[in-house]
PDB file of C-alpha atoms and ligand atoms in Angstrom:
ATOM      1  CA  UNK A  40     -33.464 -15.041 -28.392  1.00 89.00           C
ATOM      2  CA  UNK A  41     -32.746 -11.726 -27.778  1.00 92.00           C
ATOM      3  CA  UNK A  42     -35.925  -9.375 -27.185  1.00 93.00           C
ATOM      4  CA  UNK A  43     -36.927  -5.506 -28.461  1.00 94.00           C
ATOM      5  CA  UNK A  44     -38.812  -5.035 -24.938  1.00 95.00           C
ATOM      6  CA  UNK A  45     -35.482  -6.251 -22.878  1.00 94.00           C
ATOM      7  CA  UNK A  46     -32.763  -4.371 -25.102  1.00 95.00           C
ATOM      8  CA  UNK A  47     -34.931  -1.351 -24.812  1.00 94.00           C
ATOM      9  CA  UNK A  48     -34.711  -1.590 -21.065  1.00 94.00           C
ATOM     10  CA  UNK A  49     -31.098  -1.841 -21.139  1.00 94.00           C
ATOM     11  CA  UNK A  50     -30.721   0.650 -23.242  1.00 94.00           C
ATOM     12  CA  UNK A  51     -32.667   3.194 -20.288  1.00 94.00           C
ATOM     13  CA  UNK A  52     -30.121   1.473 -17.816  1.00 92.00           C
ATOM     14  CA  UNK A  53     -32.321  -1.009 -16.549  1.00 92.00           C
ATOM     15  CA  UNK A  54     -32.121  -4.813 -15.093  1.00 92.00           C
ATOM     16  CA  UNK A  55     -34.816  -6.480 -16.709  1.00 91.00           C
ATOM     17  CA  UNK A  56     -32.585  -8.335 -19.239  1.00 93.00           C
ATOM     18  CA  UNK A  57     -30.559 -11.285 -20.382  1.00 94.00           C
ATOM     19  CA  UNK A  58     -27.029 -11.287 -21.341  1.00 96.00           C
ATOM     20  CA  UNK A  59     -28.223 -12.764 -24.424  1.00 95.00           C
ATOM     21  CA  UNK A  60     -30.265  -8.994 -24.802  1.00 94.00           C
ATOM     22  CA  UNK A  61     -26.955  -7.466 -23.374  1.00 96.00           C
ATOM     23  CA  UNK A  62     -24.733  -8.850 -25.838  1.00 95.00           C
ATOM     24  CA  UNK A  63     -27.112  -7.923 -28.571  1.00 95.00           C
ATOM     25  CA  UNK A  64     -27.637  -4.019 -27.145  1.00 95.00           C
ATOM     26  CA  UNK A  65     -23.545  -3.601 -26.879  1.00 96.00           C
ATOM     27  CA  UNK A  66     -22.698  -4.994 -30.622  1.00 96.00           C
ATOM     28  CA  UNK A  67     -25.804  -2.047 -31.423  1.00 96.00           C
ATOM     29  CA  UNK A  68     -24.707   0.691 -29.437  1.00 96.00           C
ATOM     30  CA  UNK A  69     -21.200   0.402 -30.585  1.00 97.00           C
ATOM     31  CA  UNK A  70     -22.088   0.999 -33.926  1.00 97.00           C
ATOM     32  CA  UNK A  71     -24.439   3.396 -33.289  1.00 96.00           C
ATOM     33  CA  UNK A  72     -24.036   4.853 -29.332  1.00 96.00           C
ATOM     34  CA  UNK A  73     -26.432   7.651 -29.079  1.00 95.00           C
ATOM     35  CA  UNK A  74     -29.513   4.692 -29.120  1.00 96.00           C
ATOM     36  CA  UNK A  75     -29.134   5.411 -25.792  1.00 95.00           C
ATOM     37  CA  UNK A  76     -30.374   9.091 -26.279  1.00 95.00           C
ATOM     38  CA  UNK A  77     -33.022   8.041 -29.082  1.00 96.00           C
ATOM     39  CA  UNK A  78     -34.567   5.761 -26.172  1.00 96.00           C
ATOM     40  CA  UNK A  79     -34.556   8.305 -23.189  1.00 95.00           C
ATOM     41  CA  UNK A  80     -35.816  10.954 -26.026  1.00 96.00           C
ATOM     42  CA  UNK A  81     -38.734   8.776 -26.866  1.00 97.00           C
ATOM     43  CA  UNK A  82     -39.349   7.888 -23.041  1.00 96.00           C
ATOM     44  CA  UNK A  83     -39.691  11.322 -22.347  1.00 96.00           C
ATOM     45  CA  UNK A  84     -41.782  12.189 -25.396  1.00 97.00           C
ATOM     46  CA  UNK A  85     -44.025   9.543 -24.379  1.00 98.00           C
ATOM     47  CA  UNK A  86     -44.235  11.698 -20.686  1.00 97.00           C
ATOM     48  CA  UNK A  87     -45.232  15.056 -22.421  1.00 98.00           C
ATOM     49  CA  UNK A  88     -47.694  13.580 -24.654  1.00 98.00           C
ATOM     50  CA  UNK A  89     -49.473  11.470 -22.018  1.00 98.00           C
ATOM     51  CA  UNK A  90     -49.249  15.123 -19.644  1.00 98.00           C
ATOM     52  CA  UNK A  91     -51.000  17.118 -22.347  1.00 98.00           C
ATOM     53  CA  UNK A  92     -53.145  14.404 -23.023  1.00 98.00           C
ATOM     54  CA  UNK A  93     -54.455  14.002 -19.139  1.00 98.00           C
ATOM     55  CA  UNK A  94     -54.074  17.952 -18.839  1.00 98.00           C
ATOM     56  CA  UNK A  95     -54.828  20.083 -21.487  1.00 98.00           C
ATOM     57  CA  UNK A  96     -57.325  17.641 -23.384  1.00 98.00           C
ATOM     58  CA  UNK A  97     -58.774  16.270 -20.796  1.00 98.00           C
ATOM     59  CA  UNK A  98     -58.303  12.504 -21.654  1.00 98.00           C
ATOM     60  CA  UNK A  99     -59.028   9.769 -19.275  1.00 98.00           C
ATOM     61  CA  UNK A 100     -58.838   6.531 -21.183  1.00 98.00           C
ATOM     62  CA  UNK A 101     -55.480   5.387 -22.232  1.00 98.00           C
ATOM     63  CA  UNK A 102     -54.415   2.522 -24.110  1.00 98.00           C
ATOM     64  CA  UNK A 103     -50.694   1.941 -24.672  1.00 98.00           C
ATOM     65  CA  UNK A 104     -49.790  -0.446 -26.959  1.00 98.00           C
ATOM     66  CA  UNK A 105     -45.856  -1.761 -26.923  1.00 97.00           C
ATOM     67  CA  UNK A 106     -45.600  -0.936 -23.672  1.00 96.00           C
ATOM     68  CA  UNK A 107     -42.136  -2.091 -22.877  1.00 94.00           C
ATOM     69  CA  UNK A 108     -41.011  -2.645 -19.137  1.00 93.00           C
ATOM     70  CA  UNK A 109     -41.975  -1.086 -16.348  1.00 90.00           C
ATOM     71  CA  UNK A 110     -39.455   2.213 -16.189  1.00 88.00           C
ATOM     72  CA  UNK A 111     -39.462   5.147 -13.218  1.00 83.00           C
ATOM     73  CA  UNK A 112     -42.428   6.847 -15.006  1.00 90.00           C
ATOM     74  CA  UNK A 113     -44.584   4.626 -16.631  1.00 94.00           C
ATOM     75  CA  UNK A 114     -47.895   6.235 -18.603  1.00 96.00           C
ATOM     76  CA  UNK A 115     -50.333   5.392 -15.314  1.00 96.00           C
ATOM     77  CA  UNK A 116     -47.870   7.230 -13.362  1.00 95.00           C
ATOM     78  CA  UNK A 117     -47.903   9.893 -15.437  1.00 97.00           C
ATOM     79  CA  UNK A 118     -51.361   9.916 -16.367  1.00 98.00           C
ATOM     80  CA  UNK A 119     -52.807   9.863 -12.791  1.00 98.00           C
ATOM     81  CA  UNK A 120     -50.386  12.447 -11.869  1.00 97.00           C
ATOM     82  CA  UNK A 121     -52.632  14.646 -13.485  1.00 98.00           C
ATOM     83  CA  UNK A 122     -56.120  12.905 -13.517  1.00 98.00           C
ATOM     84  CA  UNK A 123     -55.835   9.754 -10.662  1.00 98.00           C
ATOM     85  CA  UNK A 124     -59.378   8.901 -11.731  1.00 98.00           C
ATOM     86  CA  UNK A 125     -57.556   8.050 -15.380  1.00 98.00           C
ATOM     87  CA  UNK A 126     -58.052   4.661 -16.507  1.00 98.00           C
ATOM     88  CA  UNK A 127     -55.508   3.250 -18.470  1.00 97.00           C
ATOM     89  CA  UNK A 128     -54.583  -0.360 -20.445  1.00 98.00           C
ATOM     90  CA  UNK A 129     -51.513  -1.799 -21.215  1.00 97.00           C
ATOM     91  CA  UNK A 130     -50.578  -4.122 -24.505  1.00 97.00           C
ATOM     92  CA  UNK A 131     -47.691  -5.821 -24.482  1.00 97.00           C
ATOM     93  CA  UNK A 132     -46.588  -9.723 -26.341  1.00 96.00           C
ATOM     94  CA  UNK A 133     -43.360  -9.918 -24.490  1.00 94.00           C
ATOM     95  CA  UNK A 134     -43.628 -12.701 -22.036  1.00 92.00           C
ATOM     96  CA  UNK A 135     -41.253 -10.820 -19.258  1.00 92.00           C
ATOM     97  CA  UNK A 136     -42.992  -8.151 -19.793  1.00 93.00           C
ATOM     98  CA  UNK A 137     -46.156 -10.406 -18.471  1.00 93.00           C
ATOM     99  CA  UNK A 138     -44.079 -10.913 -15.675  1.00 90.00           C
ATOM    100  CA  UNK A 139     -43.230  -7.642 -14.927  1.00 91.00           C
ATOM    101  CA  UNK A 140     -47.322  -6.638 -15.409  1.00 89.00           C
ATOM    102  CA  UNK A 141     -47.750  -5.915 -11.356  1.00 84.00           C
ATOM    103  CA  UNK A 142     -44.875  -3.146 -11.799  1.00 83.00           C
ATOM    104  CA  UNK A 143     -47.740  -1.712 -13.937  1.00 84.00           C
ATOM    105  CA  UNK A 144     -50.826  -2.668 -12.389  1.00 87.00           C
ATOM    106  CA  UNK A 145     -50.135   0.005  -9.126  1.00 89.00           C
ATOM    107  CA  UNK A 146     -53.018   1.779  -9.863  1.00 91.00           C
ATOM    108  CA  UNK A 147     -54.552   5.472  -7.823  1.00 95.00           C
ATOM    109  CA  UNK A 148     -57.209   3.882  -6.299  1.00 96.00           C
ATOM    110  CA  UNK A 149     -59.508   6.203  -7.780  1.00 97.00           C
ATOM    111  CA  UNK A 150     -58.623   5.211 -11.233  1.00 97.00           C
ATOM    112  CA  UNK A 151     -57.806   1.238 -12.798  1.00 97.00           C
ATOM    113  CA  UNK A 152     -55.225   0.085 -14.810  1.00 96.00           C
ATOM    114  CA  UNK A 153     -54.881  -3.204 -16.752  1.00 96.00           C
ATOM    115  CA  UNK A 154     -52.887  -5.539 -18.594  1.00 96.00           C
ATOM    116  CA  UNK A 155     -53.540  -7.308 -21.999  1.00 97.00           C
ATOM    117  CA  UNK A 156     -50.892  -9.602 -23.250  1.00 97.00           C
ATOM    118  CA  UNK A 157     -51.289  -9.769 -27.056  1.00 98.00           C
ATOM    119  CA  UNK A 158     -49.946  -9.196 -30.075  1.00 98.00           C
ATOM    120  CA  UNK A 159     -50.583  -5.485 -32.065  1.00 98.00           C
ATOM    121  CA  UNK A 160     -51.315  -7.449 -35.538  1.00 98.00           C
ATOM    122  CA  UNK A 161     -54.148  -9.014 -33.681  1.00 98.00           C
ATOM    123  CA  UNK A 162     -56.370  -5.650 -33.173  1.00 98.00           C
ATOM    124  CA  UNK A 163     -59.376  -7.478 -32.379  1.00 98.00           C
ATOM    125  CA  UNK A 164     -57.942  -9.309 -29.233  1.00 98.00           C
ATOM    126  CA  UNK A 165     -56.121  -6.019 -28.578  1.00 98.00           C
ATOM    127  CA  UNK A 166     -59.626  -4.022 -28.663  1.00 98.00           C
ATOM    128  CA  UNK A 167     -61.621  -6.617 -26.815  1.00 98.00           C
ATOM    129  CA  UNK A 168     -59.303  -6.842 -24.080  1.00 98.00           C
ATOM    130  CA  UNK A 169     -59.121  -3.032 -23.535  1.00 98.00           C
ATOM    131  CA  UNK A 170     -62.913  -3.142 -23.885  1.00 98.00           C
ATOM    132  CA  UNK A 171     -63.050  -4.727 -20.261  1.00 98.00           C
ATOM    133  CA  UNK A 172     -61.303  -1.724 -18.853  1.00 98.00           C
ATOM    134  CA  UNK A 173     -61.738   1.076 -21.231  1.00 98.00           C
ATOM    135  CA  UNK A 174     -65.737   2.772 -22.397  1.00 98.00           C
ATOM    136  CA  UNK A 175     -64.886   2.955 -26.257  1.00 98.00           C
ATOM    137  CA  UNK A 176     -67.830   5.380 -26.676  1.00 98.00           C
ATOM    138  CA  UNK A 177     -65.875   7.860 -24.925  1.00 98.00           C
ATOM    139  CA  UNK A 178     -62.500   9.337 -25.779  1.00 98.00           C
ATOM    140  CA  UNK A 179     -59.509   7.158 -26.123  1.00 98.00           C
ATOM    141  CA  UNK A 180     -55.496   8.385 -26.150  1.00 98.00           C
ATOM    142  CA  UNK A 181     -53.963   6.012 -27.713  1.00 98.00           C
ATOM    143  CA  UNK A 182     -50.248   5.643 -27.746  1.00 98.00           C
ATOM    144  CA  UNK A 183     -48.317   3.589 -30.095  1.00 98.00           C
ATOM    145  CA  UNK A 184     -44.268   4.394 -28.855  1.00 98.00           C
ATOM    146  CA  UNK A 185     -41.148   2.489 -30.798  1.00 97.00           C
ATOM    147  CA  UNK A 186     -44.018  -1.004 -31.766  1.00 98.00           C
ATOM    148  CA  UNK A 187     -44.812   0.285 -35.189  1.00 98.00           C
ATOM    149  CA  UNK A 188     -41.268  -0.445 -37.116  1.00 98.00           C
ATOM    150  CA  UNK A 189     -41.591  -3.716 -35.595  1.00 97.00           C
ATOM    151  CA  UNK A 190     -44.488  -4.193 -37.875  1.00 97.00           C
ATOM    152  CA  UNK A 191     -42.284  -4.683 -41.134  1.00 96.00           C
ATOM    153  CA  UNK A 192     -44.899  -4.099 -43.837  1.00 97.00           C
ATOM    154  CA  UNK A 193     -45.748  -0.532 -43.784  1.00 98.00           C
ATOM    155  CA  UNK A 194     -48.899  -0.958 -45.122  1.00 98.00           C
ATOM    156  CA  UNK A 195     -49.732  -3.748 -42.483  1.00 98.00           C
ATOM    157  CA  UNK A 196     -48.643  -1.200 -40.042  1.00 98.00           C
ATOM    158  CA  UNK A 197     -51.108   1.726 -41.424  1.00 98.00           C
ATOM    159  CA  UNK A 198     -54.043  -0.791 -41.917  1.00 98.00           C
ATOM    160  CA  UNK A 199     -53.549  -1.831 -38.113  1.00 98.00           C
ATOM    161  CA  UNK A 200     -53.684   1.871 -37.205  1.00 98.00           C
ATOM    162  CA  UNK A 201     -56.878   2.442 -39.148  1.00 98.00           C
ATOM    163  CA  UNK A 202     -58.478  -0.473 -37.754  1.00 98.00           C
ATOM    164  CA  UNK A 203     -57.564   0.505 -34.144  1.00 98.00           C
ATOM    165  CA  UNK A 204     -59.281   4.327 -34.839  1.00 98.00           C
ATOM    166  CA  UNK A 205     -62.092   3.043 -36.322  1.00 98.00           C
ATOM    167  CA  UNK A 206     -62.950   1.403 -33.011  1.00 98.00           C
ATOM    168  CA  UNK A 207     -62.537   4.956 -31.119  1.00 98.00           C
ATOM    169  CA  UNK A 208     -64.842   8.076 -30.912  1.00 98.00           C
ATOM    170  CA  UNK A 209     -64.106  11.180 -32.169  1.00 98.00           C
ATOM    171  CA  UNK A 210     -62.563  13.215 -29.598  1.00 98.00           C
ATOM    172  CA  UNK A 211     -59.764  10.598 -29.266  1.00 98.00           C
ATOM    173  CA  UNK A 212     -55.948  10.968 -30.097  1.00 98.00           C
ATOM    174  CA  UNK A 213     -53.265   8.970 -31.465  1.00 98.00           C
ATOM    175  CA  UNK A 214     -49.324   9.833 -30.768  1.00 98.00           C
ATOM    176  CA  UNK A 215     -46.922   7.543 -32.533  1.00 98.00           C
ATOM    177  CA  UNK A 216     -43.021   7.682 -32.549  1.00 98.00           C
ATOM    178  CA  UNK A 217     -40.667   5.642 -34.466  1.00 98.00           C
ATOM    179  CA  UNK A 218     -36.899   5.213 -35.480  1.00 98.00           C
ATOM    180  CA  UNK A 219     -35.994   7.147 -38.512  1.00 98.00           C
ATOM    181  CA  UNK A 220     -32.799   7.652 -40.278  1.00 98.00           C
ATOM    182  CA  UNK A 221     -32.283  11.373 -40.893  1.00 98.00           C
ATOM    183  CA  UNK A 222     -29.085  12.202 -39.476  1.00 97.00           C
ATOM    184  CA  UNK A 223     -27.659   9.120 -38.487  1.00 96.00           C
ATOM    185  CA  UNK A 224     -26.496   7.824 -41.816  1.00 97.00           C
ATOM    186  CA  UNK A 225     -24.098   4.379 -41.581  1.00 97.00           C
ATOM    187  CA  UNK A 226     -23.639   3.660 -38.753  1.00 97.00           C
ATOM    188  CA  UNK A 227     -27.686   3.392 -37.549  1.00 98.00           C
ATOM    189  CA  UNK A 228     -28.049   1.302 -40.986  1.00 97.00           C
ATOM    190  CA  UNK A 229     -25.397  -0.897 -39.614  1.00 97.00           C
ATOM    191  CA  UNK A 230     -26.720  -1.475 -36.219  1.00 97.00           C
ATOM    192  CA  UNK A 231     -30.014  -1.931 -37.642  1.00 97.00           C
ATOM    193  CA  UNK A 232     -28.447  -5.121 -39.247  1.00 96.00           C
ATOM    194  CA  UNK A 233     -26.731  -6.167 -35.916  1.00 94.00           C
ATOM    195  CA  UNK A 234     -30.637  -5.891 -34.388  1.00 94.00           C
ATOM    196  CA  UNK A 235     -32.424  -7.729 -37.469  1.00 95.00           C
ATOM    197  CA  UNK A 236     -29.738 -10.548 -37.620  1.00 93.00           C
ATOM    198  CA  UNK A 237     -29.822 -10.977 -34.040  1.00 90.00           C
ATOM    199  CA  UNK A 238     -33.093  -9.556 -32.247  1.00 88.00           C
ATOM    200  CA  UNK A 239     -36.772 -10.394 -32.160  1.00 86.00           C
ATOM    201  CA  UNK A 240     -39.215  -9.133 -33.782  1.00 91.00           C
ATOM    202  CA  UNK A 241     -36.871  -6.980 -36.061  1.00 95.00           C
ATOM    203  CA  UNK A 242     -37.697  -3.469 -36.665  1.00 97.00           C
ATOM    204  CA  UNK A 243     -37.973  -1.795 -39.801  1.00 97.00           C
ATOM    205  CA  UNK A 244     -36.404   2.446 -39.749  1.00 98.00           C
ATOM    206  CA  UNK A 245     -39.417   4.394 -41.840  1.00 98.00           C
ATOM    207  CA  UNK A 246     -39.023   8.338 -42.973  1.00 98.00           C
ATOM    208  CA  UNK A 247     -40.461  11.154 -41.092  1.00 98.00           C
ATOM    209  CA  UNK A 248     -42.999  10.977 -43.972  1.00 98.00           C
ATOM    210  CA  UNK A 249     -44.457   7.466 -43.370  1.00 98.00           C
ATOM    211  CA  UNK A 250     -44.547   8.364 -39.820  1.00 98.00           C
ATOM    212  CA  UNK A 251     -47.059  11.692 -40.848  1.00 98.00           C
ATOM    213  CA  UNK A 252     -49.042   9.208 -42.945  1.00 98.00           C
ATOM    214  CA  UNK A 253     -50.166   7.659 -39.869  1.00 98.00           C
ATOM    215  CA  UNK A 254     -51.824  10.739 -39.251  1.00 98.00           C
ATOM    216  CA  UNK A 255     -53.834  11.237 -42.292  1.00 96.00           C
ATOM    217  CA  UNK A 256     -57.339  11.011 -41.285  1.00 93.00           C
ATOM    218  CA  UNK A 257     -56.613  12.954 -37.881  1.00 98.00           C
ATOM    219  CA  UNK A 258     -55.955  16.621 -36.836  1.00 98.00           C
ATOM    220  CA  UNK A 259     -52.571  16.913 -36.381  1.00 98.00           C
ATOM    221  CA  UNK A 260     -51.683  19.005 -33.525  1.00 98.00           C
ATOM    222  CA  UNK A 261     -48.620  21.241 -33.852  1.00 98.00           C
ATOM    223  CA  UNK A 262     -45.940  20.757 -34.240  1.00 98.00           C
ATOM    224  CA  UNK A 263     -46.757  18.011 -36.691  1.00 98.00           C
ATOM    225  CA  UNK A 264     -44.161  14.784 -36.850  1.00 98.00           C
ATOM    226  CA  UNK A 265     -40.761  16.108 -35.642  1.00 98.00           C
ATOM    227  CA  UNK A 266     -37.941  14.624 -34.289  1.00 98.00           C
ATOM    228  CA  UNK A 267     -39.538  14.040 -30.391  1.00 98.00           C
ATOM    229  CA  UNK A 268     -37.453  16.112 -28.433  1.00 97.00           C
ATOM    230  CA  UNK A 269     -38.767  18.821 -30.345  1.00 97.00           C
ATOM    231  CA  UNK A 270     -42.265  18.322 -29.983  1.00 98.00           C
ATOM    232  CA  UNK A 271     -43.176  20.371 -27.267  1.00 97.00           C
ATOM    233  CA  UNK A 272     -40.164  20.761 -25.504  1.00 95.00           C
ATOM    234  CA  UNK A 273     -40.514  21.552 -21.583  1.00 92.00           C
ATOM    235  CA  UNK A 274     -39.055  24.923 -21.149  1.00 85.00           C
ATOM    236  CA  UNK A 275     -35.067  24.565 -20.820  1.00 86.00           C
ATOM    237  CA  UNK A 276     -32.338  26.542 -20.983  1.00 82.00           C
ATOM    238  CA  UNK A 277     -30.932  24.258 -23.180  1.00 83.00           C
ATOM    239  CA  UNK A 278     -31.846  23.463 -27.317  1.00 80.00           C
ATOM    240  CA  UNK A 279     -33.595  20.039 -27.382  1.00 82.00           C
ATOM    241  CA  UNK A 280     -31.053  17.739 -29.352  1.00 90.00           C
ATOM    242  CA  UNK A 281     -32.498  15.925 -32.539  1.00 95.00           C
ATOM    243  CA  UNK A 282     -32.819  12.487 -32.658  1.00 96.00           C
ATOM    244  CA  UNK A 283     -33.510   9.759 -34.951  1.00 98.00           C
ATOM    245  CA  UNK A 284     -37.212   9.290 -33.777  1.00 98.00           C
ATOM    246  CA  UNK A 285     -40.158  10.708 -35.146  1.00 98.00           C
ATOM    247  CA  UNK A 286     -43.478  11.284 -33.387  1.00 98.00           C
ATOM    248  CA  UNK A 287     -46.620  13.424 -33.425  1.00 98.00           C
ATOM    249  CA  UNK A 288     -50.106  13.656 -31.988  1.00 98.00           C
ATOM    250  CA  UNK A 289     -53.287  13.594 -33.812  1.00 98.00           C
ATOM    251  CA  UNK A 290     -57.059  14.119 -32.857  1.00 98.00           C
ATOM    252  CA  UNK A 291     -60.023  12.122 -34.345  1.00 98.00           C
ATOM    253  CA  UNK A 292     -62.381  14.331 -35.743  1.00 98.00           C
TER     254      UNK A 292
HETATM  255  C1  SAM B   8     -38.758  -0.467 -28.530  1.00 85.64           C
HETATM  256  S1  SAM B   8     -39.854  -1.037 -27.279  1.00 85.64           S
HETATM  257  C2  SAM B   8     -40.690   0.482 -26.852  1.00 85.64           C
HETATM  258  C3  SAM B   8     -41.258   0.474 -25.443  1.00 85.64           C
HETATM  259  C4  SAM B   8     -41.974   1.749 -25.002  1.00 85.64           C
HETATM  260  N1  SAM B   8     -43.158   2.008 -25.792  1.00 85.64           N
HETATM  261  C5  SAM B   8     -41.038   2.937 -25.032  1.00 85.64           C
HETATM  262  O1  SAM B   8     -41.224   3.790 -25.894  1.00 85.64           O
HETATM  263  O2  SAM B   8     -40.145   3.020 -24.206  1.00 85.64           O
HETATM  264  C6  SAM B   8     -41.083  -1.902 -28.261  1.00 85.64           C
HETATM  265  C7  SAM B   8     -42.114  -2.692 -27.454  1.00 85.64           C
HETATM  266  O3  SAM B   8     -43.122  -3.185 -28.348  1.00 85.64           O
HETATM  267  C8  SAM B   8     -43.389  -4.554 -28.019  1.00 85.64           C
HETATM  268  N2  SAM B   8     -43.870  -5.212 -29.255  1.00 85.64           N
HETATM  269  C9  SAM B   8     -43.178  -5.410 -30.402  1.00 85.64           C
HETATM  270  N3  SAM B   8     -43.941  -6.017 -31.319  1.00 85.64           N
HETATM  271  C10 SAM B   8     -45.149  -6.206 -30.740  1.00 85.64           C
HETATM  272  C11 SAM B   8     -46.373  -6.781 -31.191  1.00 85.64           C
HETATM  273  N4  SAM B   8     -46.496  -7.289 -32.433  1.00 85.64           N
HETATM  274  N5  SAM B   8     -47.422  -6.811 -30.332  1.00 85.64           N
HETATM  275  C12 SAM B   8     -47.305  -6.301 -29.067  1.00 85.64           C
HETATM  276  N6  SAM B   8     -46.179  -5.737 -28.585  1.00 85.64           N
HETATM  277  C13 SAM B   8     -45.107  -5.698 -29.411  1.00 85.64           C
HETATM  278  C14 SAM B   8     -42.081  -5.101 -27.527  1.00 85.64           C
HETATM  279  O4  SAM B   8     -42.266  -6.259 -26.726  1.00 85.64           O
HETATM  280  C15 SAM B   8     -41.529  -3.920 -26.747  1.00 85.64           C
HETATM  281  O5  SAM B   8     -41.955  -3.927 -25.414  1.00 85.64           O
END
């Protein structure tokens, strides 16, 4: 069966995938071809979040949940960049993923990273296997990029958020991005059905509004849940494009 983690990594041109996933991607893109924006967009969200988050807040403890494949920057990459003492854990329940773990597991030495393969509705395998890599009494950044609509209640998906911050100290932040339909209209709605007929787990579009309710019990920083290229742009001579993907950054009080 076709798989989110292995479409996704077609979709940011790589080779990790089937031509079971391939077939899958092409019938989606050709509805709907700028996915292929929407996933470098959200890849290089994920890149300025995890860069404030080693930088300016001074976060050493990662936990990134829905990892996907190994790509050319991949959050320990990023992280250590900044921090190489940073510490970070990766959740993923895609079996090549698994496979791929080592890809991920190319630590600084002066910092660790790790690999738990489980599944995001089970939190407290999730928790206890980032426990053996991560201090939970310190600050956590957790990041949660493109896994959430693959949750397809949306009040599963907010109850597995809360239980995930309860386990984390104040001081700790959450960024989340997810596929939205604001300007995309038909055609996303109709390669949404080509990826729920076809793809596994299927993935549920939410509004920019049930993405800020993920937020509710957190600080949000500015500026709040925006289509990602605009959060925080890097500076550019060029206006940041919107895309159908949503994302913000909160702190735990
Ligand atoms: C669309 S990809 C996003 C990958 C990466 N976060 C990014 O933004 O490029 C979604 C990832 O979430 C993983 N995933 C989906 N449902 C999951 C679940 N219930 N538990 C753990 N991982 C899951 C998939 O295997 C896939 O790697």
């Amino acid at each position: 069966m076709p798989h989110s983690a292995r479409i996704w990594n077609y979709f940011l041109g790589g080779k990790d995938n089937y031509p079971i996933d391939r077939q899958v991607a092409d019938q989606f893109s050709a509805f709907y071809p700028p996915i292929v924006d929407v996933a470098r967009a959200q890849r290089h969200f994920l890149a300025r979040a995890v860069r404030y988050l080693a930088g300016e807040a001074g976060i050493r403890q990662f936990l990134d949940i829905g990892t996907g494949l190994p790509t050319v920057d991949n959050t320990h990459e990023i992280a250590q960049r900044v921090a190489p003492q940073a510490r970070i854990v990766y959740v993923d329940n895609d079996p090549l993923v698994l496979m791929h773990a080592r890809a991920l597991l190319t630590s600084h030495p002066d910092g660790v990273t790790a690999y738990v393969d489980a599944d995001l509705h089970d939190t407290s395998t999730v928790l206890a296997g980032a426990a053996r890599t991560l201090d939970f009494t310190r600050p956590v950044g957790l990041t949660m990029l493109g896994i959430l609509g693959h949750i397809p209640d949306y009040n599963e998906a907010r109850a597995i958020v809360r239980r995930l911050l309860d386990a984390v100290p104040s001081g700790s932040y959450l960024a989340i991005s997810d596929g939205t339909n604001v300007f995309s209209g038909t055609p996303l709605d109709e390669a949404m059905q080509v990826w729920n007929a076809s793809a596994d787990p299927s993935y549920a579009l939410r509004t920019p509004q049930q993405i800020a309710h993920y937020f509710e019990d957190l600080e949000l920083l500015e500026p709040g849940v925006v289509s990602v290229p605009l959060w925080r742009p890097d500076p550019s001579p060029f206006e940041p494009a919107e895309v159908d993907t949503f994302g913000g950054m909160g702190k735990k009080p």
